Coordinates of C-alpha atoms in Angstrom, one line a residue:
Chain A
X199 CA -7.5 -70.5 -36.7
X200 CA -9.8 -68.1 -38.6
X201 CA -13.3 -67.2 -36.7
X202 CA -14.4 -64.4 -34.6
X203 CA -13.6 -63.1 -30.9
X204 CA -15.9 -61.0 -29.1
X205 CA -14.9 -59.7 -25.4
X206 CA -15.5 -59.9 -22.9
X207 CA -17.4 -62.7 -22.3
X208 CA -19.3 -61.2 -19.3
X209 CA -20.0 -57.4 -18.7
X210 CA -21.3 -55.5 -15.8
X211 CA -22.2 -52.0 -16.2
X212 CA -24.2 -48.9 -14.0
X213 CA -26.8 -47.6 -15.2
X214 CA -26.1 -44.9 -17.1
X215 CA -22.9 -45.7 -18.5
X216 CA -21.4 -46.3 -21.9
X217 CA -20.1 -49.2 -23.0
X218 CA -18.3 -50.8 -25.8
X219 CA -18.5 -54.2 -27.1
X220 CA -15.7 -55.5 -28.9
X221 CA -16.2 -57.6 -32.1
X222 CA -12.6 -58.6 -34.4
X223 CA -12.9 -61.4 -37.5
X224 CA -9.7 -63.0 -39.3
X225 CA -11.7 -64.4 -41.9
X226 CA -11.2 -61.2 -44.1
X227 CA -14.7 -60.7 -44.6
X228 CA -16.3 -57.7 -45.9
X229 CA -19.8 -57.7 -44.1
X230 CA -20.5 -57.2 -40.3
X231 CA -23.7 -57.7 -38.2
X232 CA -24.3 -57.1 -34.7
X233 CA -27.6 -58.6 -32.9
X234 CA -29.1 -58.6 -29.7
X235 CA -30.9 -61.8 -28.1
X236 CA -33.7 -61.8 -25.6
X237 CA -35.2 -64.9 -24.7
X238 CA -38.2 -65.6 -26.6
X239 CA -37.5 -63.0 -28.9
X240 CA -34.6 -64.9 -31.0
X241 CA -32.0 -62.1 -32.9
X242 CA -32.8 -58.4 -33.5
X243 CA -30.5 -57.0 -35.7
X244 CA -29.0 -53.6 -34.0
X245 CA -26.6 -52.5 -37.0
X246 CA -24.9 -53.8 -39.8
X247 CA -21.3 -53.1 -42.1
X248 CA -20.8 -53.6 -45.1
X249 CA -17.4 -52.5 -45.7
X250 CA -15.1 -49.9 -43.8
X251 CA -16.1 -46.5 -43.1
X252 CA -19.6 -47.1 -43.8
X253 CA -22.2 -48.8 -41.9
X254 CA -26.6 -49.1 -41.6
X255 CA -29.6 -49.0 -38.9
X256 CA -31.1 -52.8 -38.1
X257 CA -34.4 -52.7 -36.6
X258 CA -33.3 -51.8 -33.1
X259 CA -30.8 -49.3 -33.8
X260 CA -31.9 -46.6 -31.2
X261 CA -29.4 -46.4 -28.5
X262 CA -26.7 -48.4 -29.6
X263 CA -23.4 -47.0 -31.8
X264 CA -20.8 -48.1 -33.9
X265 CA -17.5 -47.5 -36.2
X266 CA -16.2 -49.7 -38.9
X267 CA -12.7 -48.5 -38.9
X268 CA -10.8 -50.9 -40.2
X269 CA -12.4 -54.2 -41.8
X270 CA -11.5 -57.0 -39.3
X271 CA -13.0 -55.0 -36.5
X272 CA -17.1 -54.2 -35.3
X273 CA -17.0 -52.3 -32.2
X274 CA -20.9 -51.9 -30.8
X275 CA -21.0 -49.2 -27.7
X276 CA -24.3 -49.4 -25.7
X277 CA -25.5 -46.0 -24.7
X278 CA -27.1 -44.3 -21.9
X279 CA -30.4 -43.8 -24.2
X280 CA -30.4 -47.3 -24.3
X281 CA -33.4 -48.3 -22.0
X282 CA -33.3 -52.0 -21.7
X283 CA -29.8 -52.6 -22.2
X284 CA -29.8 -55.8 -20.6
X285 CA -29.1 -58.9 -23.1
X286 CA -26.4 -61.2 -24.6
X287 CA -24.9 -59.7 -27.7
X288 CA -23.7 -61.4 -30.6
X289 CA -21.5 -60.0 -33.9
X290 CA -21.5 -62.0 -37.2
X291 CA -19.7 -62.4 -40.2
X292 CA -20.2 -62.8 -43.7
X293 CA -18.1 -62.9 -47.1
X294 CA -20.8 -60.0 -48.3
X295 CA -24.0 -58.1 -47.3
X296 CA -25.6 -58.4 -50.6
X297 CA -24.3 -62.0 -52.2
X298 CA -27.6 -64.5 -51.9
X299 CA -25.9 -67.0 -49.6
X300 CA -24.8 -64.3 -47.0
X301 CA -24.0 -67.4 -44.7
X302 CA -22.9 -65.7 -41.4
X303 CA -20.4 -67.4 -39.1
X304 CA -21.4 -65.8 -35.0
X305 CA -18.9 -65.0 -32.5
X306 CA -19.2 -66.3 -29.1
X307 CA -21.2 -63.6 -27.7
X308 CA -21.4 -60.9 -24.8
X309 CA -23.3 -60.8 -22.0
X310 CA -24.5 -57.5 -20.8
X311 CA -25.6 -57.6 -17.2
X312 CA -26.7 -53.7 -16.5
X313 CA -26.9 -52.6 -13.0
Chain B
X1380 CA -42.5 -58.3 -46.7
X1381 CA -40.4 -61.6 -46.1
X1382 CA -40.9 -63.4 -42.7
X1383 CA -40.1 -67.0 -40.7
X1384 CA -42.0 -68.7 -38.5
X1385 CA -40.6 -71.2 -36.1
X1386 CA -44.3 -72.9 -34.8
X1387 CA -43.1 -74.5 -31.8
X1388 CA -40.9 -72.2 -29.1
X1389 CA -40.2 -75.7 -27.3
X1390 CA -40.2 -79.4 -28.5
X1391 CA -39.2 -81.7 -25.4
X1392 CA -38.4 -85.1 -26.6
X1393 CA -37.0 -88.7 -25.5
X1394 CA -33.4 -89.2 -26.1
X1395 CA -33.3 -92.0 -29.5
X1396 CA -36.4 -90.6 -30.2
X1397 CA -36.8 -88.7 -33.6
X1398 CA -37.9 -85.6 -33.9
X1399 CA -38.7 -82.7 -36.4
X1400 CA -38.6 -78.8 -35.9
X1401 CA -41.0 -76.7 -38.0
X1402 CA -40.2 -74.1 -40.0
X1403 CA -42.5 -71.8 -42.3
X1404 CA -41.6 -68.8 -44.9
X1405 CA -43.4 -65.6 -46.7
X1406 CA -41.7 -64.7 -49.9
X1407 CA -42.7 -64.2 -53.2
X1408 CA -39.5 -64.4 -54.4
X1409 CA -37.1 -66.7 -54.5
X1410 CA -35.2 -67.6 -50.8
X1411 CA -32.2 -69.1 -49.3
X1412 CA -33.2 -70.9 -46.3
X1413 CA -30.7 -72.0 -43.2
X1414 CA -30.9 -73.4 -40.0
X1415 CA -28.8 -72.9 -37.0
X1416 CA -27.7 -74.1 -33.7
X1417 CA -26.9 -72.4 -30.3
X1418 CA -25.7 -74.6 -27.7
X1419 CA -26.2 -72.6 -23.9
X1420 CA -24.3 -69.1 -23.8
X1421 CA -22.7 -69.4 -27.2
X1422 CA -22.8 -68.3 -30.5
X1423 CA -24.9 -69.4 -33.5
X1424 CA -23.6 -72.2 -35.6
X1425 CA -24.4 -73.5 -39.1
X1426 CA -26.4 -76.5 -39.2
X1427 CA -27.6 -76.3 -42.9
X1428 CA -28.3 -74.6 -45.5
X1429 CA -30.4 -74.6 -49.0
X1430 CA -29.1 -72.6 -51.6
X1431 CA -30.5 -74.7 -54.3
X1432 CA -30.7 -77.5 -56.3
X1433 CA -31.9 -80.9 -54.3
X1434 CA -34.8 -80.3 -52.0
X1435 CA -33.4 -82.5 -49.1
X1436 CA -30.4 -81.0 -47.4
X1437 CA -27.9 -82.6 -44.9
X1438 CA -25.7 -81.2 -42.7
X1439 CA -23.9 -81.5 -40.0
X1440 CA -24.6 -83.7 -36.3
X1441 CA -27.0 -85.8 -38.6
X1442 CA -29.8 -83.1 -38.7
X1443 CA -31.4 -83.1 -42.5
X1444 CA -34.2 -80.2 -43.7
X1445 CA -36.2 -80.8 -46.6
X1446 CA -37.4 -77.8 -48.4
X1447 CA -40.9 -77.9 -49.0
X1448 CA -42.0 -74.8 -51.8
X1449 CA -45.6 -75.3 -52.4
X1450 CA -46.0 -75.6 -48.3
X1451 CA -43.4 -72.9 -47.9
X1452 CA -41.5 -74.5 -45.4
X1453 CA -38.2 -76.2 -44.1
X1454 CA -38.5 -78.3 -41.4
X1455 CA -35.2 -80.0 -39.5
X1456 CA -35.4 -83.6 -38.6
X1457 CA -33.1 -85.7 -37.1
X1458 CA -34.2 -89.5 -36.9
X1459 CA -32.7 -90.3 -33.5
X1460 CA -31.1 -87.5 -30.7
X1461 CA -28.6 -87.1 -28.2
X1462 CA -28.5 -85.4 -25.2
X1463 CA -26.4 -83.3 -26.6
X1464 CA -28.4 -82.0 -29.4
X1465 CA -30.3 -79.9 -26.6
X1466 CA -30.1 -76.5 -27.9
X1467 CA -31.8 -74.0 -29.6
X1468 CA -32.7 -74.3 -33.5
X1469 CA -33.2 -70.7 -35.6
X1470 CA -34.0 -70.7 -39.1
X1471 CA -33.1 -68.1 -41.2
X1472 CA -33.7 -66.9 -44.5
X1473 CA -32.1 -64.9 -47.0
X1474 CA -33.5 -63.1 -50.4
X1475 CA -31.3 -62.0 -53.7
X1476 CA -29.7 -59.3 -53.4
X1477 CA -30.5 -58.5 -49.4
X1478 CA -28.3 -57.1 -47.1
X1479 CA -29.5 -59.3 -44.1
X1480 CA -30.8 -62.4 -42.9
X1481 CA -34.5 -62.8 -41.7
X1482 CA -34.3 -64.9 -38.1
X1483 CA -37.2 -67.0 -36.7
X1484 CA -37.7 -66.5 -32.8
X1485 CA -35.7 -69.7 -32.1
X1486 CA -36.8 -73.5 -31.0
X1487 CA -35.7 -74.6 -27.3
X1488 CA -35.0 -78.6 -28.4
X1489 CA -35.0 -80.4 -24.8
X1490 CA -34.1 -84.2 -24.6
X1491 CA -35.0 -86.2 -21.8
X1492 CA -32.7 -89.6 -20.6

């Protein structure tokens, strides 16, 4: 059953802490995406991979790291110089970054409950 | 620079009742337009999407979009809801050669019994 995981589904963190946010795809695609959601605000884009080893700033990159190791894999850490690190966080998907239908398939998404 | 707007943040209709969610779009250039669904603390999913071709697009859960170039737009209608099309609606578009979709900030659709 191709699709993407993220875990877990539910996070609680101190302020002040690192953590990582897992995101793995089995649909063999080359493009990653991860976003955060507020309400009322709809997705931000935080960063974004095009293929391994290489990866790009969204619009809300400051705070927030990640590595694109291998290509089924996505992993977003949330820093402490993130200041508002509360949110649910979704990964995505896509065939490519740069094809014009760039249709993303979303994972289930993380909720990030700091303390 | 491209941009959506999603013009209502909350439609709250009858269940049977039809109903339509408004969508607008700045491009000068051509676009490939979706719309998707989130269901309460999950992912996105794809509703639609218009690539091109025909202007009127169906997809799944009987939801249909019609896009509208002269206006700009691509609304969602669905003649007659469920309960369980209460959700919330992005659109999203997408430009040649881009590296990313451009969101809306989301439609809360509520239906009432």
């Amino acid at each position: 059953d191709g699709g993407i995981t993220q875990s877990p589904k539910y996070l609680f963190r101190k302020e002040g802490q690192n953590v990582t946010l897992s995101c793995e795809q089995n649909l063999n695609h080359d493009a990653m995406y991860w976003y955060r959601q507020d309400p009322g605000q709809g997705l931000r884009l935080i960063y974004y991979s095009q293929i391994v080893n290489d990866f790009q700033k969204g619009d809300i990159a400051e705070g927030y790291s990640v590595s694109r190791e291998k290509k089924e894999s996505f992993p977003l850490t949330v820093t402490s110089a993130q200041k508002n690190p509360t949110a649910f966080y979704l990964c995505a998907s896509s065939e490519i970054a740069g094809g014009p239908y760039n249709e993303q398939f979303f994972g289930p998404g993380t909720r990030l409950t700091v303390l | 620079a491209q941009s959506v707007t999603q013009l209502d943040s909350q439609v709250p209709v009858f269940e049977e009742a039809p109903v339509e969610l408004r969508c607008n779009y700045s491009s000068s250039v051509s676009v490939y337009l979706f719309w998707y669904v989130q269901y309460p603390n999950q992912g996105l999913q794809l509703l639609l999407k218009y690539l091109s071709g025909s202007t009127l697009v169906k997809g799944i859960n009987g939801f249909e979009a019609e896009f509208n170039k002269s206006q700009t737009s691509f609304h969602l209608r669905k003649p007659s809801v469920h309960i369980s099309d209460t959700a919330e609606y992005f659109c999203a578009l997408n430009l040649e050669g881009a590296q990313k979709l451009v969101f809306g900030q989301g439609t809360r659709l509520t239906i009432n019994p």
